[in-house]
mmCIF file with all atom_site columns, C-alpha atoms in Angstrom:
data_model
loop_
_atom_site.group_PDB
_atom_site.id
_atom_site.type_symbol
_atom_site.label_atom_id
_atom_site.label_alt_id
_atom_site.label_comp_id
_atom_site.label_asym_id
_atom_site.label_entity_id
_atom_site.label_seq_id
_atom_site.pdbx_PDB_ins_code
_atom_site.Cartn_x
_atom_site.Cartn_y
_atom_site.Cartn_z
_atom_site.occupancy
_atom_site.B_iso_or_equiv
_atom_site.pdbx_formal_charge
_atom_site.auth_seq_id
_atom_site.auth_comp_id
_atom_site.auth_asym_id
_atom_site.auth_atom_id
_atom_site.pdbx_PDB_model_num
ATOM 1   C CA . UNK A 1 1   ? -18.096 -19.049 197.981 1.00 52.00 ? 1   UNK A CA 1
ATOM 2   C CA . UNK A 1 2   ? -20.745 -20.506 200.295 1.00 76.00 ? 2   UNK A CA 1
ATOM 3   C CA . UNK A 1 3   ? -23.664 -22.423 198.854 1.00 90.00 ? 3   UNK A CA 1
ATOM 4   C CA . UNK A 1 4   ? -25.729 -21.740 201.960 1.00 95.00 ? 4   UNK A CA 1
ATOM 5   C CA . UNK A 1 5   ? -25.457 -19.855 205.239 1.00 96.00 ? 5   UNK A CA 1
ATOM 6   C CA . UNK A 1 6   ? -27.270 -22.705 207.025 1.00 97.00 ? 6   UNK A CA 1
ATOM 7   C CA . UNK A 1 7   ? -24.304 -24.702 208.412 1.00 97.00 ? 7   UNK A CA 1
ATOM 8   C CA . UNK A 1 8   ? -22.594 -21.621 209.848 1.00 97.00 ? 8   UNK A CA 1
ATOM 9   C CA . UNK A 1 9   ? -25.888 -20.228 211.166 1.00 98.00 ? 9   UNK A CA 1
ATOM 10  C CA . UNK A 1 10  ? -26.668 -23.442 213.073 1.00 98.00 ? 10  UNK A CA 1
ATOM 11  C CA . UNK A 1 11  ? -23.141 -23.507 214.538 1.00 98.00 ? 11  UNK A CA 1
ATOM 12  C CA . UNK A 1 12  ? -23.482 -19.870 215.604 1.00 97.00 ? 12  UNK A CA 1
ATOM 13  C CA . UNK A 1 13  ? -26.887 -20.496 217.193 1.00 98.00 ? 13  UNK A CA 1
ATOM 14  C CA . UNK A 1 14  ? -25.386 -23.378 219.168 1.00 98.00 ? 14  UNK A CA 1
ATOM 15  C CA . UNK A 1 15  ? -22.489 -21.174 220.273 1.00 96.00 ? 15  UNK A CA 1
ATOM 16  C CA . UNK A 1 16  ? -24.750 -18.297 221.332 1.00 96.00 ? 16  UNK A CA 1
ATOM 17  C CA . UNK A 1 17  ? -27.167 -20.472 223.310 1.00 96.00 ? 17  UNK A CA 1
ATOM 18  C CA . UNK A 1 18  ? -24.384 -22.442 225.000 1.00 96.00 ? 18  UNK A CA 1
ATOM 19  C CA . UNK A 1 19  ? -22.751 -19.170 226.114 1.00 94.00 ? 19  UNK A CA 1
ATOM 20  C CA . UNK A 1 20  ? -25.988 -17.550 227.349 1.00 94.00 ? 20  UNK A CA 1
ATOM 21  C CA . UNK A 1 21  ? -25.979 -17.095 231.114 1.00 91.00 ? 21  UNK A CA 1
ATOM 22  C CA . UNK A 1 22  ? -29.771 -17.475 231.232 1.00 92.00 ? 22  UNK A CA 1
ATOM 23  C CA . UNK A 1 23  ? -29.445 -20.971 229.744 1.00 96.00 ? 23  UNK A CA 1
ATOM 24  C CA . UNK A 1 24  ? -26.532 -22.176 231.885 1.00 94.00 ? 24  UNK A CA 1
ATOM 25  C CA . UNK A 1 25  ? -28.593 -24.930 233.547 1.00 93.00 ? 25  UNK A CA 1
ATOM 26  C CA . UNK A 1 26  ? -30.035 -26.248 230.256 1.00 95.00 ? 26  UNK A CA 1
ATOM 27  C CA . UNK A 1 27  ? -28.476 -28.943 228.107 1.00 94.00 ? 27  UNK A CA 1
ATOM 28  C CA . UNK A 1 28  ? -28.071 -27.536 224.566 1.00 95.00 ? 28  UNK A CA 1
ATOM 29  C CA . UNK A 1 29  ? -28.191 -30.411 222.063 1.00 95.00 ? 29  UNK A CA 1
ATOM 30  C CA . UNK A 1 30  ? -26.987 -30.280 218.455 1.00 96.00 ? 30  UNK A CA 1
ATOM 31  C CA . UNK A 1 31  ? -29.657 -32.093 216.441 1.00 95.00 ? 31  UNK A CA 1
ATOM 32  C CA . UNK A 1 32  ? -31.933 -34.933 217.586 1.00 92.00 ? 32  UNK A CA 1
ATOM 33  C CA . UNK A 1 33  ? -31.860 -36.538 221.026 1.00 87.00 ? 33  UNK A CA 1
ATOM 34  C CA . UNK A 1 34  ? -29.256 -39.190 221.651 1.00 80.00 ? 34  UNK A CA 1
ATOM 35  C CA . UNK A 1 35  ? -29.347 -42.060 224.125 1.00 73.00 ? 35  UNK A CA 1
ATOM 36  C CA . UNK A 1 36  ? -28.573 -39.795 227.121 1.00 69.00 ? 36  UNK A CA 1
ATOM 37  C CA . UNK A 1 37  ? -31.820 -38.080 228.084 1.00 68.00 ? 37  UNK A CA 1
ATOM 38  C CA . UNK A 1 38  ? -30.617 -36.975 231.499 1.00 70.00 ? 38  UNK A CA 1
ATOM 39  C CA . UNK A 1 39  ? -31.421 -33.501 232.678 1.00 74.00 ? 39  UNK A CA 1
ATOM 40  C CA . UNK A 1 40  ? -34.797 -31.924 233.088 1.00 87.00 ? 40  UNK A CA 1
ATOM 41  C CA . UNK A 1 41  ? -34.176 -28.857 230.880 1.00 94.00 ? 41  UNK A CA 1
ATOM 42  C CA . UNK A 1 42  ? -33.067 -29.372 227.276 1.00 95.00 ? 42  UNK A CA 1
ATOM 43  C CA . UNK A 1 43  ? -32.948 -27.300 224.097 1.00 97.00 ? 43  UNK A CA 1
ATOM 44  C CA . UNK A 1 44  ? -32.469 -28.982 220.739 1.00 97.00 ? 44  UNK A CA 1
ATOM 45  C CA . UNK A 1 45  ? -31.033 -26.903 217.900 1.00 98.00 ? 45  UNK A CA 1
ATOM 46  C CA . UNK A 1 46  ? -31.761 -28.320 214.448 1.00 97.00 ? 46  UNK A CA 1
ATOM 47  C CA . UNK A 1 47  ? -34.438 -30.751 215.595 1.00 97.00 ? 47  UNK A CA 1
ATOM 48  C CA . UNK A 1 48  ? -38.056 -30.703 216.660 1.00 95.00 ? 48  UNK A CA 1
ATOM 49  C CA . UNK A 1 49  ? -40.417 -33.644 217.218 1.00 94.00 ? 49  UNK A CA 1
ATOM 50  C CA . UNK A 1 50  ? -42.492 -34.246 214.117 1.00 89.00 ? 50  UNK A CA 1
ATOM 51  C CA . UNK A 1 51  ? -40.465 -31.830 211.983 1.00 88.00 ? 51  UNK A CA 1
ATOM 52  C CA . UNK A 1 52  ? -39.354 -33.356 208.714 1.00 89.00 ? 52  UNK A CA 1
ATOM 53  C CA . UNK A 1 53  ? -36.387 -31.000 208.286 1.00 95.00 ? 53  UNK A CA 1
ATOM 54  C CA . UNK A 1 54  ? -33.749 -29.661 210.646 1.00 96.00 ? 54  UNK A CA 1
ATOM 55  C CA . UNK A 1 55  ? -33.311 -26.536 208.509 1.00 97.00 ? 55  UNK A CA 1
ATOM 56  C CA . UNK A 1 56  ? -35.336 -25.312 205.550 1.00 96.00 ? 56  UNK A CA 1
ATOM 57  C CA . UNK A 1 57  ? -33.769 -22.964 203.015 1.00 96.00 ? 57  UNK A CA 1
ATOM 58  C CA . UNK A 1 58  ? -35.087 -20.908 200.143 1.00 96.00 ? 58  UNK A CA 1
ATOM 59  C CA . UNK A 1 59  ? -32.869 -18.934 197.775 1.00 93.00 ? 59  UNK A CA 1
ATOM 60  C CA . UNK A 1 60  ? -33.309 -16.442 194.963 1.00 90.00 ? 60  UNK A CA 1
ATOM 61  C CA . UNK A 1 61  ? -31.111 -13.997 193.090 1.00 85.00 ? 61  UNK A CA 1
ATOM 62  C CA . UNK A 1 62  ? -30.435 -10.858 195.101 1.00 80.00 ? 62  UNK A CA 1
ATOM 63  C CA . UNK A 1 63  ? -30.341 -8.629  192.023 1.00 76.00 ? 63  UNK A CA 1
ATOM 64  C CA . UNK A 1 64  ? -29.817 -8.594  188.299 1.00 64.00 ? 64  UNK A CA 1
ATOM 65  C CA . UNK A 1 65  ? -26.512 -10.069 187.253 1.00 67.00 ? 65  UNK A CA 1
ATOM 66  C CA . UNK A 1 66  ? -26.802 -13.154 189.472 1.00 70.00 ? 66  UNK A CA 1
ATOM 67  C CA . UNK A 1 67  ? -23.711 -12.240 191.504 1.00 77.00 ? 67  UNK A CA 1
ATOM 68  C CA . UNK A 1 68  ? -25.297 -12.740 194.914 1.00 84.00 ? 68  UNK A CA 1
ATOM 69  C CA . UNK A 1 69  ? -28.241 -14.644 196.288 1.00 88.00 ? 69  UNK A CA 1
ATOM 70  C CA . UNK A 1 70  ? -30.657 -13.994 199.127 1.00 93.00 ? 70  UNK A CA 1
ATOM 71  C CA . UNK A 1 71  ? -31.377 -16.932 201.380 1.00 95.00 ? 71  UNK A CA 1
ATOM 72  C CA . UNK A 1 72  ? -34.185 -17.354 203.872 1.00 97.00 ? 72  UNK A CA 1
ATOM 73  C CA . UNK A 1 73  ? -33.830 -20.193 206.328 1.00 96.00 ? 73  UNK A CA 1
ATOM 74  C CA . UNK A 1 74  ? -35.702 -21.566 209.292 1.00 97.00 ? 74  UNK A CA 1
ATOM 75  C CA . UNK A 1 75  ? -33.985 -23.633 211.956 1.00 98.00 ? 75  UNK A CA 1
ATOM 76  C CA . UNK A 1 76  ? -36.207 -26.130 213.781 1.00 98.00 ? 76  UNK A CA 1
ATOM 77  C CA . UNK A 1 77  ? -35.682 -26.051 217.554 1.00 98.00 ? 77  UNK A CA 1
ATOM 78  C CA . UNK A 1 78  ? -37.321 -27.636 220.565 1.00 97.00 ? 78  UNK A CA 1
ATOM 79  C CA . UNK A 1 79  ? -37.232 -26.838 224.281 1.00 97.00 ? 79  UNK A CA 1
ATOM 80  C CA . UNK A 1 80  ? -38.354 -29.397 226.843 1.00 96.00 ? 80  UNK A CA 1
ATOM 81  C CA . UNK A 1 81  ? -38.850 -29.323 230.601 1.00 95.00 ? 81  UNK A CA 1
ATOM 82  C CA . UNK A 1 82  ? -39.684 -32.331 232.758 1.00 91.00 ? 82  UNK A CA 1
ATOM 83  C CA . UNK A 1 83  ? -40.831 -32.122 236.357 1.00 90.00 ? 83  UNK A CA 1
ATOM 84  C CA . UNK A 1 84  ? -41.285 -35.187 238.547 1.00 82.00 ? 84  UNK A CA 1
ATOM 85  C CA . UNK A 1 85  ? -44.820 -34.480 239.700 1.00 84.00 ? 85  UNK A CA 1
ATOM 86  C CA . UNK A 1 86  ? -48.049 -33.643 237.901 1.00 83.00 ? 86  UNK A CA 1
ATOM 87  C CA . UNK A 1 87  ? -47.534 -29.876 238.130 1.00 88.00 ? 87  UNK A CA 1
ATOM 88  C CA . UNK A 1 88  ? -48.221 -28.867 234.529 1.00 93.00 ? 88  UNK A CA 1
ATOM 89  C CA . UNK A 1 89  ? -48.293 -25.160 235.423 1.00 95.00 ? 89  UNK A CA 1
ATOM 90  C CA . UNK A 1 90  ? -44.679 -25.386 236.589 1.00 94.00 ? 90  UNK A CA 1
ATOM 91  C CA . UNK A 1 91  ? -43.508 -27.365 233.547 1.00 94.00 ? 91  UNK A CA 1
ATOM 92  C CA . UNK A 1 92  ? -45.279 -25.019 231.145 1.00 96.00 ? 92  UNK A CA 1
ATOM 93  C CA . UNK A 1 93  ? -43.923 -21.844 232.733 1.00 96.00 ? 93  UNK A CA 1
ATOM 94  C CA . UNK A 1 94  ? -40.388 -23.258 232.816 1.00 95.00 ? 94  UNK A CA 1
ATOM 95  C CA . UNK A 1 95  ? -40.385 -24.250 229.141 1.00 97.00 ? 95  UNK A CA 1
ATOM 96  C CA . UNK A 1 96  ? -41.465 -20.740 228.195 1.00 97.00 ? 96  UNK A CA 1
ATOM 97  C CA . UNK A 1 97  ? -38.629 -19.419 230.395 1.00 96.00 ? 97  UNK A CA 1
ATOM 98  C CA . UNK A 1 98  ? -36.188 -21.581 228.401 1.00 96.00 ? 98  UNK A CA 1
ATOM 99  C CA . UNK A 1 99  ? -37.421 -20.247 225.070 1.00 97.00 ? 99  UNK A CA 1
ATOM 100 C CA . UNK A 1 100 ? -37.297 -16.708 226.468 1.00 97.00 ? 100 UNK A CA 1
ATOM 101 C CA . UNK A 1 101 ? -33.645 -17.395 227.261 1.00 96.00 ? 101 UNK A CA 1
ATOM 102 C CA . UNK A 1 102 ? -33.039 -18.250 223.597 1.00 97.00 ? 102 UNK A CA 1
ATOM 103 C CA . UNK A 1 103 ? -34.857 -15.128 222.449 1.00 96.00 ? 103 UNK A CA 1
ATOM 104 C CA . UNK A 1 104 ? -32.878 -12.943 224.847 1.00 95.00 ? 104 UNK A CA 1
ATOM 105 C CA . UNK A 1 105 ? -29.616 -14.565 223.692 1.00 95.00 ? 105 UNK A CA 1
ATOM 106 C CA . UNK A 1 106 ? -30.464 -13.503 220.122 1.00 95.00 ? 106 UNK A CA 1
ATOM 107 C CA . UNK A 1 107 ? -30.717 -9.832  221.103 1.00 93.00 ? 107 UNK A CA 1
ATOM 108 C CA . UNK A 1 108 ? -27.741 -7.520  220.684 1.00 88.00 ? 108 UNK A CA 1
ATOM 109 C CA . UNK A 1 109 ? -25.917 -6.723  223.916 1.00 86.00 ? 109 UNK A CA 1
ATOM 110 C CA . UNK A 1 110 ? -22.596 -5.082  224.768 1.00 86.00 ? 110 UNK A CA 1
ATOM 111 C CA . UNK A 1 111 ? -21.129 -8.545  225.333 1.00 83.00 ? 111 UNK A CA 1
ATOM 112 C CA . UNK A 1 112 ? -22.666 -10.054 222.187 1.00 85.00 ? 112 UNK A CA 1
ATOM 113 C CA . UNK A 1 113 ? -23.377 -7.290  219.623 1.00 90.00 ? 113 UNK A CA 1
ATOM 114 C CA . UNK A 1 114 ? -23.418 -9.780  216.727 1.00 91.00 ? 114 UNK A CA 1
ATOM 115 C CA . UNK A 1 115 ? -26.046 -12.101 218.282 1.00 90.00 ? 115 UNK A CA 1
ATOM 116 C CA . UNK A 1 116 ? -28.959 -10.989 216.023 1.00 95.00 ? 116 UNK A CA 1
ATOM 117 C CA . UNK A 1 117 ? -26.819 -11.808 212.979 1.00 96.00 ? 117 UNK A CA 1
ATOM 118 C CA . UNK A 1 118 ? -25.801 -15.176 214.428 1.00 96.00 ? 118 UNK A CA 1
ATOM 119 C CA . UNK A 1 119 ? -22.247 -13.908 214.782 1.00 95.00 ? 119 UNK A CA 1
ATOM 120 C CA . UNK A 1 120 ? -22.232 -12.436 211.281 1.00 95.00 ? 120 UNK A CA 1
ATOM 121 C CA . UNK A 1 121 ? -23.402 -15.575 209.473 1.00 96.00 ? 121 UNK A CA 1
ATOM 122 C CA . UNK A 1 122 ? -26.767 -14.028 208.464 1.00 97.00 ? 122 UNK A CA 1
ATOM 123 C CA . UNK A 1 123 ? -28.173 -10.515 208.086 1.00 96.00 ? 123 UNK A CA 1
ATOM 124 C CA . UNK A 1 124 ? -30.748 -11.097 210.821 1.00 95.00 ? 124 UNK A CA 1
ATOM 125 C CA . UNK A 1 125 ? -32.261 -13.907 212.895 1.00 97.00 ? 125 UNK A CA 1
ATOM 126 C CA . UNK A 1 126 ? -35.207 -14.025 215.252 1.00 96.00 ? 126 UNK A CA 1
ATOM 127 C CA . UNK A 1 127 ? -37.627 -16.419 216.909 1.00 96.00 ? 127 UNK A CA 1
ATOM 128 C CA . UNK A 1 128 ? -40.798 -16.591 214.805 1.00 95.00 ? 128 UNK A CA 1
ATOM 129 C CA . UNK A 1 129 ? -43.112 -19.482 215.663 1.00 94.00 ? 129 UNK A CA 1
ATOM 130 C CA . UNK A 1 130 ? -43.842 -21.807 218.543 1.00 95.00 ? 130 UNK A CA 1
ATOM 131 C CA . UNK A 1 131 ? -46.063 -24.758 219.341 1.00 96.00 ? 131 UNK A CA 1
ATOM 132 C CA . UNK A 1 132 ? -46.635 -26.092 222.870 1.00 97.00 ? 132 UNK A CA 1
ATOM 133 C CA . UNK A 1 133 ? -47.035 -29.795 223.693 1.00 95.00 ? 133 UNK A CA 1
ATOM 134 C CA . UNK A 1 134 ? -47.815 -31.239 227.119 1.00 95.00 ? 134 UNK A CA 1
ATOM 135 C CA . UNK A 1 135 ? -47.777 -34.738 228.588 1.00 93.00 ? 135 UNK A CA 1
ATOM 136 C CA . UNK A 1 136 ? -48.489 -36.232 232.008 1.00 90.00 ? 136 UNK A CA 1
ATOM 137 C CA . UNK A 1 137 ? -47.675 -39.908 231.388 1.00 84.00 ? 137 UNK A CA 1
ATOM 138 C CA . UNK A 1 138 ? -44.686 -39.909 233.797 1.00 80.00 ? 138 UNK A CA 1
ATOM 139 C CA . UNK A 1 139 ? -44.492 -36.664 235.698 1.00 85.00 ? 139 UNK A CA 1
ATOM 140 C CA . UNK A 1 140 ? -45.186 -33.533 233.715 1.00 91.00 ? 140 UNK A CA 1
ATOM 141 C CA . UNK A 1 141 ? -43.550 -32.643 230.435 1.00 92.00 ? 141 UNK A CA 1
ATOM 142 C CA . UNK A 1 142 ? -43.909 -29.382 228.567 1.00 96.00 ? 142 UNK A CA 1
ATOM 143 C CA . UNK A 1 143 ? -42.268 -28.995 225.186 1.00 96.00 ? 143 UNK A CA 1
ATOM 144 C CA . UNK A 1 144 ? -42.158 -25.983 222.929 1.00 97.00 ? 144 UNK A CA 1
ATOM 145 C CA . UNK A 1 145 ? -41.261 -26.486 219.287 1.00 97.00 ? 145 UNK A CA 1
ATOM 146 C CA . UNK A 1 146 ? -40.037 -23.190 217.848 1.00 97.00 ? 146 UNK A CA 1
ATOM 147 C CA . UNK A 1 147 ? -38.283 -21.851 214.793 1.00 97.00 ? 147 UNK A CA 1
ATOM 148 C CA . UNK A 1 148 ? -35.498 -19.381 214.332 1.00 98.00 ? 148 UNK A CA 1
ATOM 149 C CA . UNK A 1 149 ? -35.970 -17.569 211.012 1.00 97.00 ? 149 UNK A CA 1
ATOM 150 C CA . UNK A 1 150 ? -32.980 -15.979 209.294 1.00 97.00 ? 150 UNK A CA 1
ATOM 151 C CA . UNK A 1 151 ? -32.184 -13.957 206.203 1.00 96.00 ? 151 UNK A CA 1
ATOM 152 C CA . UNK A 1 152 ? -28.752 -14.094 204.597 1.00 95.00 ? 152 UNK A CA 1
ATOM 153 C CA . UNK A 1 153 ? -26.909 -12.786 201.572 1.00 92.00 ? 153 UNK A CA 1
ATOM 154 C CA . UNK A 1 154 ? -24.615 -15.341 199.946 1.00 90.00 ? 154 UNK A CA 1
#
């Protein structure tokens, strides 16, 4: 019996985003950034700058008898776009395009009917919050910290 749906949910989110055609040109990273920061379009699953947790979970009994539990979890994510010049409008619009690609990948389609359930690991998952950061210290950078909120029965 699973103690939490979190590990499987994160793996499924990675699988769904890596397979999404709209995100084909983005580097999908599992967890925090490593030493290779190449590429101008990146999405981090299970990490966000300034976030203390990769995933937060909350559980409670699903009903009397304590046979099952309901679990709510939020997965910290971060999308980042860098452009070489000082065109903040371009960087900002492209980072929102990246996050839209994640949101679209989480919608049910004929090819991926189980996407909203993170391939059956949760009852439902959706993008719930976002926070934009911008920087012009070397080119233009736009980053969007966002969360994927899920509900599971374990």
